[in-house]
Amino acid sequence: MASHADDEPTRRDFLVIAGNAFVAVGAAATLWPFVAQMNPDASTQALASTELDLAPIKEGQAITAMWRGKPVFIRNRTKEEIAKAEEVKGDQVPDNSARNDLLPEDTPADDVNRVKEGKTNWLVLVGICTHLGCIPKGQSMGDERGEFGGWFCPCHGSHYDTSGRIRKGPAPRNLEVPPYAFISDTKIKIG
Amino acid sequence: MAHESHYKPTSRFGKWMDERLPVARLVHGSFVDFPTPRNLNYLWTFGGILSFCLAAQILTGLVLAMHYQPSGAEAFNSVEHIRRDVNYGYMIRNFHAVGASMFFIAVYIHIFRGLYYGSYKAPREVLWILGVLIFLVMMATAFMGYALPWGQMSFWGVTVITNLFSSINELIPGLGTAIVQWLWGGYSVSGTTLNRFFSLHYLLPFVIAGLVILHIWALHVAGQNNPAGLDIRTKADAVPMFPHAIAKDAVGLFAFLLVFAWFAFVMPDYLGHADNYIEADPLVTPPHIVPEWYFLPFYAILRAIPSKLGGVIAMFSAIAILVFVPWLDTSRVRSSKYRPIYKWFFWLFAFTCLALGYLGAMPAEGVYVFWARVFTFYYFAHFLLVMPIVGLIETPHRLPRSIAESVLGPSRGGGITPATAAAAPEKR
Ligand code: HEM
Ligand code: FES
């Protein structure tokens, strides 16, 4: 072993390190498919968009659609609901981000950033509590809507306002606004 | 292993085997003439009971897996099919579902036994840590098992618990979501999730079995602890495992089976939740989501902390902290029987765990949250303050000089001289 000058790396040292490095890279490359197979598969990703006709939804009504296996809340807000949502600015609520998938993370949580221009009566949200994933109440007429008139999550008591922003309770974020667009005056495409 | 087997093969085949693969010798040394302390009480029968539980879950689970369909569309109906159509299916399914609860009753008694008698102290630290790992894998197994009937509680329990990982977003944005979608195999809990849980639910019990082998191995190196917390020093301190300890284990096991049978045949659904007989519906959250009873104390800790990430960290720490108990307890004496001050804290801790269990089942509001916080505080204070401090300030009672003396009284204490006895209390 020590035929060479003491600290001088030998040809054998090089081969051992290079050989082990190849084994490590190879092992990681082999392991990866076993980890990655658990990610959403192609058929799940393919279901990624949903089209919807909003015409039948009257003012004050709401419907729940499905998108990527998740409920999506669509509410046709009343004048008062819109006014209440616009009155409270993004820096007055616990989560200051608009959480709008089409806008950057640091967009303020003002109501305008959570709806489409000229269509401010339509509020479209992923109907999953940002705490631990329950479906908040507030879609049906008789439902409890919490202290801020939007939605109320019964699981651990999160209150959302008429813009779907978290106002009280353990949920850390505003309800997410999914990526969607109006493809005609009364039709939207989510995803 | 520490103890030499006195196995003597008698038949020719026995001798032949002994020279080639001495399994009989290993079994004989480990379970027949293995020296067990003569003062063991019935709390020491739970190790055997737990081994029985594991075997029973594997056997009944094997049968269920022959009739069960792990798909989102079929799972719920296939469990109903097992309950109604399969011959004795209702019975085997009840054994499995009730068996999971009985498993946890036994493991909690077993853990508290260890805490009371200081069984985690040197030289049993590795034995104890293996136990904590078994507990952890058991919880994972039961959690995934509870998903399989695909009722409302299954679905929403999985949703709430897997979503815990999304709190990682608060540390590294996006990572939490990536992990959760990886666990789900989609953008929400679905049949895909159920399918992988079934695969893991089948695997993990065998991982537990492997850990149990290591656990018993470590036990047989260190020897059993006992109510006096003393080591075996002379022949008078011990009796051979067979027939003495085995017979006692059998009595304990039959008593346990009586309770088991009562639940399985008389009130099989008592320990479960009625909502789990409603098929999973991703659009309707049940008004009140509760986990299985054996998770309630940890669920209470999760909800006691007002921040999402903080709650998750507290919940996992509540289990992880058990690993450090051998080093947190500074007492020279193992058994709480001889610890006048700590003894009371032990019972306070036991009460705390029961209280947290109760609070975990209550809605997270008002006075319940207040008390959940108080008890969560004590849960951690017990380990981080009480264990180190009480061990240092307390003067333990005088220990018996030997295990034999603890059973037979001072006059017949067996062959230890007072001089050695004074130095005898456990070395750390
Ligand atoms: C550590 C051992 C085990 C524990 C703690 C455990 C726990 C559970 C629990 C809590 C359930 C839900 C019961 C219900 O409410 O219906 C369950 C279901 C199930 N388990 Fe296990 N299990 C274990 C081992 C196994 C094994 C080894 C298998 C397969 C060989 C298995 C197969 C099943 C099947 C097919 C179901 C679904 C049927 C049903 O829900 O009744 N289990 N398990
Ligand atoms: S899941 Fe909505 S408050 Fe916890």
Coordinates of N, CA and C in Angstrom, one line a residue, chain B residues 5 7-8 32 37 55 62 65 92 102 127 129-130 149 161 176 185 193 219 226 230 232 237 262 270 274 351 361 369:
Chain B
S5 N -27.4 -22.2 26.7 CA -28.4 -23.2 26.7 C -28.0 -24.5 27.3
Y7 N -29.4 -27.2 26.6 CA -30.1 -28.2 25.7 C -29.3 -29.4 25.5
K8 N -29.9 -30.6 25.6 CA -29.2 -31.9 25.3 C -30.1 -32.7 24.4
V32 N -37.0 -21.9 27.1 CA -37.3 -23.0 28.0 C -36.5 -22.9 29.3
P37 N -36.6 -13.6 36.3 CA -36.6 -13.2 37.7 C -37.8 -13.9 38.3
A55 N -49.3 -12.1 15.7 CA -49.6 -13.3 15.0 C -51.1 -13.4 14.6
L62 N -54.5 -12.0 6.6 CA -54.3 -12.9 5.5 C -55.6 -13.3 4.9
A65 N -57.5 -10.4 3.2 CA -56.9 -10.1 2.0 C -57.4 -11.0 0.8
I92 N -64.1 -13.1 11.3 CA -62.7 -12.9 11.1 C -62.5 -11.4 11.0
M102 N -57.2 -4.2 20.5 CA -56.6 -5.0 21.7 C -55.1 -4.9 21.6
L127 N -33.0 -2.1 23.7 CA -34.3 -2.8 23.8 C -35.5 -1.8 23.8
I129 N -35.5 1.4 22.8 CA -35.7 2.1 21.5 C -36.3 1.2 20.4
L130 N -35.9 -0.1 20.4 CA -36.6 -1.0 19.5 C -38.1 -1.0 19.7
P149 N -61.3 0.0 4.8 CA -62.8 -0.2 4.6 C -63.4 0.9 3.8
I161 N -54.7 13.4 8.0 CA -53.4 13.0 8.5 C -52.3 13.2 7.4
G176 N -44.0 20.7 0.8 CA -45.1 20.0 1.5 C -46.1 19.5 0.5
G185 N -50.6 10.1 -4.8 CA -50.6 9.6 -6.2 C -51.7 10.4 -7.0
T193 N -54.6 6.1 -3.8 CA -54.0 6.2 -2.4 C -54.4 4.9 -1.6
L219 N -33.6 -8.3 24.6 CA -34.1 -8.7 25.9 C -33.3 -9.8 26.5
N226 N -37.6 -6.4 36.4 CA -38.6 -7.0 37.2 C -39.1 -5.9 38.2
L230 N -34.1 -5.0 40.1 CA -32.7 -5.5 40.4 C -32.3 -6.5 39.4
I232 N -30.5 -10.0 38.1 CA -30.4 -11.4 38.7 C -28.9 -11.6 39.0
D237 N -32.4 -16.0 42.6 CA -33.2 -14.8 42.1 C -34.0 -15.2 40.9
W262 N -65.0 -10.8 24.3 CA -66.2 -10.0 24.7 C -66.4 -8.9 23.7
Y270 N -68.1 -1.3 19.1 CA -68.0 -0.3 20.1 C -66.8 0.6 20.0
A274 N -69.3 5.0 13.9 CA -70.4 4.6 13.1 C -70.3 5.2 11.7
F351 N -52.3 9.9 34.1 CA -53.6 10.7 34.1 C -53.6 11.7 32.9
A361 N -61.0 13.5 21.7 CA -62.3 13.1 21.1 C -63.3 14.2 21.2
V369 N -59.9 23.2 24.5 CA -58.6 23.6 24.0 C -57.7 24.0 25.1

